[in-house]
């Protein structure tokens, strides 16, 4: 803990550019250490910390990246409002055993003239894909850079962004990037709300409504286990219940195959139910395995 309280040691825990990052990784490699990467956009919460713990259980050294990636934000989303506080984030990440926090500046990731975009089809054609044009291209492009910059053995991503997890797994497979993509379970508040940096946008009143998303997804999942042919009806009912419970809009409620993300009309495992809703300034997403 004293390490975390000391400002000069704090600075030593941060790599500001690719050179510093690669230097640290090379030293670890020389000692035979394995390396994990946990990509984040800062605004660290307990969900991120659980990803670090997972990474630590699998590798000798853990890098967390903290970079608010402009290319994955929609036009309507306010990139500048994204909540990030570097000092707090680094402190939290280091307190659970992160060995290095990679905080590149924008020019390091997107130097002048940057013209590459990596795009994944198929898995991005449903759920958040059509509703957030360009979002997954931005995610996949920045994650590819982070992989190539740090060359980790594994990278850990949360199941809360389940579509993102599958898309990144596809990326690593398609481009033969030698990194194992590890998924980690969603961490929830006591009332069931999935932890997310965007929960900070919720007002007190909205915060009371927000956990209803999880409750309603669970109910819909239970319904299709009993009536497997009722996927569409269950999703329709869930949508109506969400609106009745105070959500302003429902972007989607879908039951999909858990590996291909193909929408299902009849429930057959492995399947997950996915939801995206609007509440005040926040867009909340969640998903659960139907079992
Ligand atoms: O999940 C996130 O926080 C971001 O999409 C990621 C993976 C760090 C890429 O910017």
mmCIF file of C-alpha atoms and ligand atoms in Angstrom:
data_model
loop_
_atom_site.group_PDB
_atom_site.id
_atom_site.type_symbol
_atom_site.label_atom_id
_atom_site.label_comp_id
_atom_site.label_asym_id
_atom_site.label_seq_id
_atom_site.Cartn_x
_atom_site.Cartn_y
_atom_site.Cartn_z
ATOM 1 C CA UNK A 1 0.000 0.000 0.000
ATOM 2 C CA UNK A 2 2.879 2.383 0.857
ATOM 3 C CA UNK A 3 4.045 1.929 -2.712
ATOM 4 C CA UNK A 4 0.742 3.356 -3.908
ATOM 5 C CA UNK A 5 0.874 6.322 -1.537
ATOM 6 C CA UNK A 6 4.324 7.441 -2.715
ATOM 7 C CA UNK A 7 4.013 9.861 -5.683
ATOM 8 C CA UNK A 8 7.423 9.094 -7.230
ATOM 9 C CA UNK A 9 6.811 5.349 -7.057
ATOM 10 C CA UNK A 10 3.390 5.995 -8.580
ATOM 11 C CA UNK A 11 5.132 7.632 -11.545
ATOM 12 C CA UNK A 12 7.323 4.560 -11.926
ATOM 13 C CA UNK A 13 4.222 2.428 -12.285
ATOM 14 C CA UNK A 14 3.134 4.380 -15.377
ATOM 15 C CA UNK A 15 4.390 3.944 -18.933
ATOM 16 C CA UNK A 16 3.624 7.056 -20.956
ATOM 17 C CA UNK A 17 4.629 5.801 -24.377
ATOM 18 C CA UNK A 18 5.286 2.634 -26.328
ATOM 19 C CA UNK A 19 9.031 2.814 -25.711
ATOM 20 C CA UNK A 20 8.601 2.767 -21.929
ATOM 21 C CA UNK A 21 6.020 0.014 -22.220
ATOM 22 C CA UNK A 22 8.220 -2.175 -24.422
ATOM 23 C CA UNK A 23 11.240 -1.609 -22.165
ATOM 24 C CA UNK A 24 9.320 -2.918 -19.138
ATOM 25 C CA UNK A 25 7.915 -5.891 -21.036
ATOM 26 C CA UNK A 26 11.388 -6.774 -22.418
ATOM 27 C CA UNK A 27 12.830 -6.804 -18.869
ATOM 28 C CA UNK A 28 10.074 -9.123 -17.695
ATOM 29 C CA UNK A 29 10.528 -11.397 -20.692
ATOM 30 C CA UNK A 30 14.269 -11.642 -19.972
ATOM 31 C CA UNK A 31 13.383 -12.934 -16.516
ATOM 32 C CA UNK A 32 11.011 -15.469 -18.057
ATOM 33 C CA UNK A 33 7.840 -13.808 -16.779
ATOM 34 C CA UNK A 34 4.487 -14.232 -18.468
ATOM 35 C CA UNK A 35 2.523 -11.060 -19.206
ATOM 36 C CA UNK A 36 -1.186 -10.209 -19.124
ATOM 37 C CA UNK A 37 -2.892 -7.126 -20.542
ATOM 38 C CA UNK A 38 -6.140 -5.643 -19.222
ATOM 39 C CA UNK A 39 -7.290 -2.884 -21.594
ATOM 40 C CA UNK A 40 -9.455 -0.178 -19.980
ATOM 41 C CA UNK A 41 -10.551 3.365 -20.682
ATOM 42 C CA UNK A 42 -9.848 4.398 -17.087
ATOM 43 C CA UNK A 43 -12.755 5.364 -14.776
ATOM 44 C CA UNK A 44 -11.741 2.272 -12.843
ATOM 45 C CA UNK A 45 -14.314 0.412 -10.732
ATOM 46 C CA UNK A 46 -14.549 -2.941 -8.980
ATOM 47 C CA UNK A 47 -15.370 -4.654 -12.283
ATOM 48 C CA UNK A 48 -11.996 -3.615 -13.718
ATOM 49 C CA UNK A 49 -10.242 -4.675 -10.528
ATOM 50 C CA UNK A 50 -11.721 -8.157 -10.877
ATOM 51 C CA UNK A 51 -10.192 -8.336 -14.388
ATOM 52 C CA UNK A 52 -6.808 -7.486 -12.882
ATOM 53 C CA UNK A 53 -7.236 -10.236 -10.261
ATOM 54 C CA UNK A 54 -8.097 -12.718 -12.991
ATOM 55 C CA UNK A 55 -5.030 -11.611 -14.986
ATOM 56 C CA UNK A 56 -2.830 -11.927 -11.893
ATOM 57 C CA UNK A 57 -4.054 -15.448 -11.274
ATOM 58 C CA UNK A 58 -2.926 -16.423 -14.792
ATOM 59 C CA UNK A 59 0.296 -14.451 -15.410
ATOM 60 C CA UNK A 60 3.388 -13.209 -13.549
ATOM 61 C CA UNK A 61 3.043 -9.582 -14.612
ATOM 62 C CA UNK A 62 -0.040 -7.489 -15.359
ATOM 63 C CA UNK A 63 -0.285 -4.372 -17.518
ATOM 64 C CA UNK A 64 -3.466 -2.305 -17.421
ATOM 65 C CA UNK A 65 -3.896 0.208 -20.208
ATOM 66 C CA UNK A 66 -5.937 3.340 -19.535
ATOM 67 C CA UNK A 67 -6.776 5.139 -22.743
ATOM 68 C CA UNK A 68 -10.052 6.849 -23.603
ATOM 69 C CA UNK A 69 -10.261 5.792 -27.214
ATOM 70 C CA UNK A 70 -11.890 8.567 -29.287
ATOM 71 C CA UNK A 71 -12.580 6.367 -32.325
ATOM 72 C CA UNK A 72 -15.053 4.124 -30.515
ATOM 73 C CA UNK A 73 -17.357 6.932 -29.398
ATOM 74 C CA UNK A 74 -20.452 7.700 -31.439
ATOM 75 C CA UNK A 75 -21.042 11.200 -32.713
ATOM 76 C CA UNK A 76 -23.869 11.694 -30.204
ATOM 77 C CA UNK A 77 -21.807 10.460 -27.306
ATOM 78 C CA UNK A 78 -19.832 13.120 -25.493
ATOM 79 C CA UNK A 79 -16.290 11.823 -25.502
ATOM 80 C CA UNK A 80 -15.105 14.667 -23.308
ATOM 81 C CA UNK A 81 -17.659 13.838 -20.612
ATOM 82 C CA UNK A 82 -16.197 10.334 -20.199
ATOM 83 C CA UNK A 83 -15.290 10.113 -16.503
ATOM 84 C CA UNK A 84 -11.570 9.506 -15.998
ATOM 85 C CA UNK A 85 -9.207 10.548 -13.239
ATOM 86 C CA UNK A 86 -5.708 9.267 -13.923
ATOM 87 C CA UNK A 87 -4.342 9.520 -10.401
ATOM 88 C CA UNK A 88 -7.296 7.731 -8.816
ATOM 89 C CA UNK A 89 -7.274 5.110 -11.574
ATOM 90 C CA UNK A 90 -3.566 4.332 -11.244
ATOM 91 C CA UNK A 91 -3.857 4.153 -7.460
ATOM 92 C CA UNK A 92 -6.755 1.690 -7.675
ATOM 93 C CA UNK A 93 -5.070 -0.455 -10.341
ATOM 94 C CA UNK A 94 -1.761 -0.623 -8.471
ATOM 95 C CA UNK A 95 -3.498 -1.378 -5.157
ATOM 96 C CA UNK A 96 -4.671 -4.736 -6.550
ATOM 97 C CA UNK A 97 -1.282 -5.666 -7.974
ATOM 98 C CA UNK A 98 -1.091 -4.137 -11.454
ATOM 99 C CA UNK A 99 2.607 -3.978 -12.312
ATOM 100 C CA UNK A 100 2.406 -1.257 -14.946
ATOM 101 C CA UNK A 101 -0.280 1.151 -16.119
ATOM 102 C CA UNK A 102 0.045 2.148 -19.750
ATOM 103 C CA UNK A 103 -1.333 5.698 -20.140
ATOM 104 C CA UNK A 104 -0.454 6.703 -23.703
ATOM 105 C CA UNK A 105 -1.429 10.071 -25.069
ATOM 106 C CA UNK A 106 -3.634 10.362 -28.107
ATOM 107 C CA UNK A 107 -0.736 11.015 -30.475
ATOM 108 C CA UNK A 108 0.972 7.796 -29.423
ATOM 109 C CA UNK A 109 -2.015 5.741 -30.425
ATOM 110 C CA UNK A 110 -3.132 7.850 -33.381
ATOM 111 C CA UNK A 111 -0.116 9.729 -34.749
ATOM 112 C CA UNK A 112 -0.692 12.234 -37.519
ATOM 113 C CA UNK A 113 -1.550 10.456 -40.739
ATOM 114 C CA UNK A 114 -2.890 7.362 -38.993
ATOM 115 C CA UNK A 115 -5.034 5.651 -41.638
ATOM 116 C CA UNK A 116 -5.681 2.047 -40.609
ATOM 117 C CA UNK A 117 -9.082 0.739 -39.571
ATOM 118 C CA UNK A 118 -9.687 -2.888 -38.667
ATOM 119 C CA UNK A 119 -13.227 -4.061 -39.159
ATOM 120 C CA UNK A 120 -14.875 -7.322 -38.143
ATOM 121 C CA UNK A 121 -18.060 -8.479 -39.837
ATOM 122 C CA UNK A 122 -20.571 -11.111 -38.689
ATOM 123 C CA UNK A 123 -20.419 -10.765 -34.918
ATOM 124 C CA UNK A 124 -20.864 -7.006 -35.222
ATOM 125 C CA UNK A 125 -23.949 -7.184 -37.444
ATOM 126 C CA UNK A 126 -26.438 -7.308 -34.540
ATOM 127 C CA UNK A 127 -26.927 -5.985 -30.980
ATOM 128 C CA UNK A 128 -24.782 -2.835 -30.507
ATOM 129 C CA UNK A 129 -23.227 -3.027 -34.002
ATOM 130 C CA UNK A 130 -25.920 -1.315 -36.120
ATOM 131 C CA UNK A 131 -26.841 1.101 -33.307
ATOM 132 C CA UNK A 132 -23.305 2.373 -32.838
ATOM 133 C CA UNK A 133 -21.818 2.692 -36.327
ATOM 134 C CA UNK A 134 -18.030 2.588 -36.258
ATOM 135 C CA UNK A 135 -17.887 1.649 -32.577
ATOM 136 C CA UNK A 136 -16.481 -1.857 -33.008
ATOM 137 C CA UNK A 137 -14.037 -0.692 -35.697
ATOM 138 C CA UNK A 138 -12.696 1.770 -33.128
ATOM 139 C CA UNK A 139 -12.486 -0.886 -30.415
ATOM 140 C CA UNK A 140 -10.844 -3.497 -32.613
ATOM 141 C CA UNK A 141 -8.342 -1.045 -34.083
ATOM 142 C CA UNK A 142 -7.195 0.260 -30.699
ATOM 143 C CA UNK A 143 -7.090 -3.219 -29.162
ATOM 144 C CA UNK A 144 -4.952 -4.471 -32.055
ATOM 145 C CA UNK A 145 -2.531 -1.610 -31.397
ATOM 146 C CA UNK A 146 -2.463 -2.366 -27.662
ATOM 147 C CA UNK A 147 -1.762 -6.048 -28.400
ATOM 148 C CA UNK A 148 1.079 -5.217 -30.780
ATOM 149 C CA UNK A 149 2.509 -2.619 -28.429
ATOM 150 C CA UNK A 150 2.571 -4.900 -25.376
ATOM 151 C CA UNK A 151 2.666 -8.398 -26.935
ATOM 152 C CA UNK A 152 0.968 -10.059 -23.943
ATOM 153 C CA UNK A 153 0.411 -13.800 -23.450
ATOM 154 C CA UNK A 154 -3.177 -13.199 -22.432
ATOM 155 C CA UNK A 155 -5.658 -10.325 -22.388
ATOM 156 C CA UNK A 156 -8.662 -10.185 -20.075
ATOM 157 C CA UNK A 157 -12.041 -8.657 -21.017
ATOM 158 C CA UNK A 158 -15.288 -8.494 -19.050
ATOM 159 C CA UNK A 159 -18.374 -10.469 -20.037
ATOM 160 C CA UNK A 160 -20.474 -7.376 -19.417
ATOM 161 C CA UNK A 161 -19.361 -6.285 -22.897
ATOM 162 C CA UNK A 162 -19.963 -9.788 -24.198
ATOM 163 C CA UNK A 163 -20.219 -8.809 -27.863
ATOM 164 C CA UNK A 164 -16.898 -6.971 -27.549
ATOM 165 C CA UNK A 165 -15.321 -10.062 -25.937
ATOM 166 C CA UNK A 166 -16.383 -12.284 -28.869
ATOM 167 C CA UNK A 167 -15.332 -9.700 -31.449
ATOM 168 C CA UNK A 168 -11.853 -9.468 -29.922
ATOM 169 C CA UNK A 169 -11.563 -13.243 -29.765
ATOM 170 C CA UNK A 170 -12.402 -13.303 -33.490
ATOM 171 C CA UNK A 171 -9.806 -10.590 -34.147
ATOM 172 C CA UNK A 172 -7.029 -12.566 -32.429
ATOM 173 C CA UNK A 173 -8.020 -15.724 -34.302
ATOM 174 C CA UNK A 174 -8.367 -14.089 -37.734
ATOM 175 C CA UNK A 175 -5.096 -12.154 -37.536
ATOM 176 C CA UNK A 176 -3.128 -14.925 -35.764
ATOM 177 C CA UNK A 177 -2.313 -12.574 -32.910
ATOM 178 C CA UNK A 178 -0.646 -14.871 -30.362
ATOM 179 C CA UNK A 179 -2.716 -13.818 -27.357
ATOM 180 C CA UNK A 180 -5.274 -15.838 -25.392
ATOM 181 C CA UNK A 181 -8.466 -13.861 -24.882
ATOM 182 C CA UNK A 182 -9.858 -14.571 -21.428
ATOM 183 C CA UNK A 183 -13.396 -13.597 -20.417
ATOM 184 C CA UNK A 184 -14.237 -12.674 -16.827
ATOM 185 C CA UNK A 185 -17.697 -12.658 -15.231
ATOM 186 C CA UNK A 186 -19.680 -9.438 -14.830
ATOM 187 C CA UNK A 187 -19.297 -7.851 -11.405
ATOM 188 C CA UNK A 188 -22.554 -6.508 -9.973
ATOM 189 C CA UNK A 189 -23.623 -4.087 -7.303
ATOM 190 C CA UNK A 190 -25.573 -5.655 -4.431
ATOM 191 C CA UNK A 191 -28.850 -4.832 -6.170
ATOM 192 C CA UNK A 192 -27.731 -6.555 -9.374
ATOM 193 C CA UNK A 193 -26.708 -3.545 -11.488
ATOM 194 C CA UNK A 194 -23.707 -4.480 -13.640
ATOM 195 C CA UNK A 195 -20.708 -2.329 -12.764
ATOM 196 C CA UNK A 196 -19.890 0.185 -15.471
ATOM 197 C CA UNK A 197 -18.071 3.493 -15.727
ATOM 198 C CA UNK A 198 -21.272 4.872 -17.226
ATOM 199 C CA UNK A 199 -23.222 4.231 -13.988
ATOM 200 C CA UNK A 200 -21.646 7.490 -12.807
ATOM 201 C CA UNK A 201 -23.961 9.325 -15.199
ATOM 202 C CA UNK A 202 -27.057 8.120 -13.286
ATOM 203 C CA UNK A 203 -28.978 10.481 -11.022
ATOM 204 C CA UNK A 204 -30.162 9.181 -7.640
ATOM 205 C CA UNK A 205 -33.594 8.467 -9.048
ATOM 206 C CA UNK A 206 -32.206 6.732 -12.154
ATOM 207 C CA UNK A 207 -29.871 4.660 -9.992
ATOM 208 C CA UNK A 208 -32.952 3.119 -8.338
ATOM 209 C CA UNK A 209 -34.410 2.177 -11.735
ATOM 210 C CA UNK A 210 -31.149 0.867 -13.246
ATOM 211 C CA UNK A 211 -31.023 -2.602 -11.539
ATOM 212 C CA UNK A 212 -34.417 -3.412 -13.072
ATOM 213 C CA UNK A 213 -32.564 -4.195 -16.296
ATOM 214 C CA UNK A 214 -30.861 -7.199 -14.702
ATOM 215 C CA UNK A 215 -34.040 -8.319 -12.910
ATOM 216 C CA UNK A 216 -36.091 -8.170 -16.110
ATOM 217 C CA UNK A 217 -33.424 -9.966 -18.163
ATOM 218 C CA UNK A 218 -33.363 -12.737 -15.543
ATOM 219 C CA UNK A 219 -37.152 -13.052 -15.639
ATOM 220 C CA UNK A 220 -37.165 -13.259 -19.435
ATOM 221 C CA UNK A 221 -34.420 -15.895 -19.292
ATOM 222 C CA UNK A 222 -36.447 -17.958 -16.822
ATOM 223 C CA UNK A 223 -39.494 -17.716 -19.088
ATOM 224 C CA UNK A 224 -37.740 -19.129 -22.138
ATOM 225 C CA UNK A 225 -36.347 -22.029 -20.164
ATOM 226 C CA UNK A 226 -39.951 -23.012 -19.390
ATOM 227 C CA UNK A 227 -41.262 -22.038 -22.872
ATOM 228 C CA UNK A 228 -38.329 -22.421 -25.272
ATOM 229 C CA UNK A 229 -40.378 -21.362 -28.315
ATOM 230 C CA UNK A 230 -41.309 -18.015 -26.772
ATOM 231 C CA UNK A 231 -38.066 -16.085 -27.323
ATOM 232 C CA UNK A 232 -39.736 -13.287 -29.279
ATOM 233 C CA UNK A 233 -42.678 -12.992 -26.881
ATOM 234 C CA UNK A 234 -40.361 -12.981 -23.837
ATOM 235 C CA UNK A 235 -38.255 -10.217 -25.375
ATOM 236 C CA UNK A 236 -41.363 -8.216 -26.273
ATOM 237 C CA UNK A 237 -42.678 -8.564 -22.706
ATOM 238 C CA UNK A 238 -39.293 -7.628 -21.248
ATOM 239 C CA UNK A 239 -39.184 -4.522 -23.445
ATOM 240 C CA UNK A 240 -42.643 -3.456 -22.222
ATOM 241 C CA UNK A 241 -41.667 -4.090 -18.578
ATOM 242 C CA UNK A 242 -38.504 -2.015 -18.954
ATOM 243 C CA UNK A 243 -40.489 0.922 -20.287
ATOM 244 C CA UNK A 244 -43.092 0.510 -17.522
ATOM 245 C CA UNK A 245 -40.293 0.541 -14.957
ATOM 246 C CA UNK A 246 -38.987 3.926 -16.030
ATOM 247 C CA UNK A 247 -36.370 3.323 -18.744
ATOM 248 C CA UNK A 248 -36.716 5.961 -21.442
ATOM 249 C CA UNK A 249 -35.958 3.732 -24.398
ATOM 250 C CA UNK A 250 -35.000 0.154 -25.122
ATOM 251 C CA UNK A 251 -32.375 -0.188 -27.841
ATOM 252 C CA UNK A 252 -32.748 -3.978 -27.920
ATOM 253 C CA UNK A 253 -33.677 -7.071 -25.999
ATOM 254 C CA UNK A 254 -32.471 -10.155 -27.866
ATOM 255 C CA UNK A 255 -31.855 -13.795 -27.182
ATOM 256 C CA UNK A 256 -28.856 -14.951 -29.189
ATOM 257 C CA UNK A 257 -26.610 -17.958 -29.621
ATOM 258 C CA UNK A 258 -23.808 -17.442 -27.110
ATOM 259 C CA UNK A 259 -21.011 -18.022 -29.631
ATOM 260 C CA UNK A 260 -22.310 -16.767 -32.978
ATOM 261 C CA UNK A 261 -24.682 -14.072 -31.615
ATOM 262 C CA UNK A 262 -27.298 -15.224 -34.152
ATOM 263 C CA UNK A 263 -30.764 -14.204 -32.842
ATOM 264 C CA UNK A 264 -32.796 -17.238 -31.715
ATOM 265 C CA UNK A 265 -36.528 -17.694 -32.093
ATOM 266 C CA UNK A 266 -36.409 -20.884 -30.023
ATOM 267 C CA UNK A 267 -34.156 -21.225 -27.007
ATOM 268 C CA UNK A 268 -31.437 -23.840 -27.293
ATOM 269 C CA UNK A 269 -28.246 -23.704 -25.215
ATOM 270 C CA UNK A 270 -25.744 -22.119 -25.314
ATOM 271 C CA UNK A 271 -27.721 -18.879 -25.409
ATOM 272 C CA UNK A 272 -27.615 -15.487 -23.752
ATOM 273 C CA UNK A 273 -30.123 -12.709 -23.370
ATOM 274 C CA UNK A 274 -28.848 -9.210 -24.157
ATOM 275 C CA UNK A 275 -30.330 -5.823 -23.311
ATOM 276 C CA UNK A 276 -29.469 -2.188 -24.003
ATOM 277 C CA UNK A 277 -31.514 0.650 -22.538
ATOM 278 C CA UNK A 278 -31.422 4.422 -22.180
ATOM 279 C CA UNK A 279 -31.787 6.105 -18.830
ATOM 280 C CA UNK A 280 -31.061 9.825 -18.539
ATOM 281 C CA UNK A 281 -27.542 10.451 -19.852
ATOM 282 C CA UNK A 282 -26.613 6.769 -19.605
ATOM 283 C CA UNK A 283 -26.902 3.941 -22.057
ATOM 284 C CA UNK A 284 -26.778 0.725 -20.053
ATOM 285 C CA UNK A 285 -26.045 -2.737 -21.432
ATOM 286 C CA UNK A 286 -26.194 -6.106 -19.743
ATOM 287 C CA UNK A 287 -26.429 -9.785 -20.656
ATOM 288 C CA UNK A 288 -26.731 -13.123 -18.941
ATOM 289 C CA UNK A 289 -26.268 -16.763 -19.835
ATOM 290 C CA UNK A 290 -29.594 -18.582 -20.040
ATOM 291 C CA UNK A 291 -29.183 -21.765 -18.029
HETATM 292 O O1 LIG B 1 -14.083 -2.061 -22.817
HETATM 293 C C1 LIG B 1 -13.432 -0.995 -22.893
HETATM 294 O O2 LIG B 1 -13.216 -0.305 -21.906
HETATM 295 C C2 LIG B 1 -12.908 -0.536 -24.241
HETATM 296 O O3 LIG B 1 -13.795 -0.848 -25.252
HETATM 297 C C3 LIG B 1 -11.496 -1.087 -24.558
HETATM 298 C C4 LIG B 1 -11.521 -2.585 -24.713
HETATM 299 C C5 LIG B 1 -10.532 -0.693 -23.461
HETATM 300 C C6 LIG B 1 -10.984 -0.491 -25.875
HETATM 301 O O4 LIG B 1 -10.877 0.889 -25.816
#
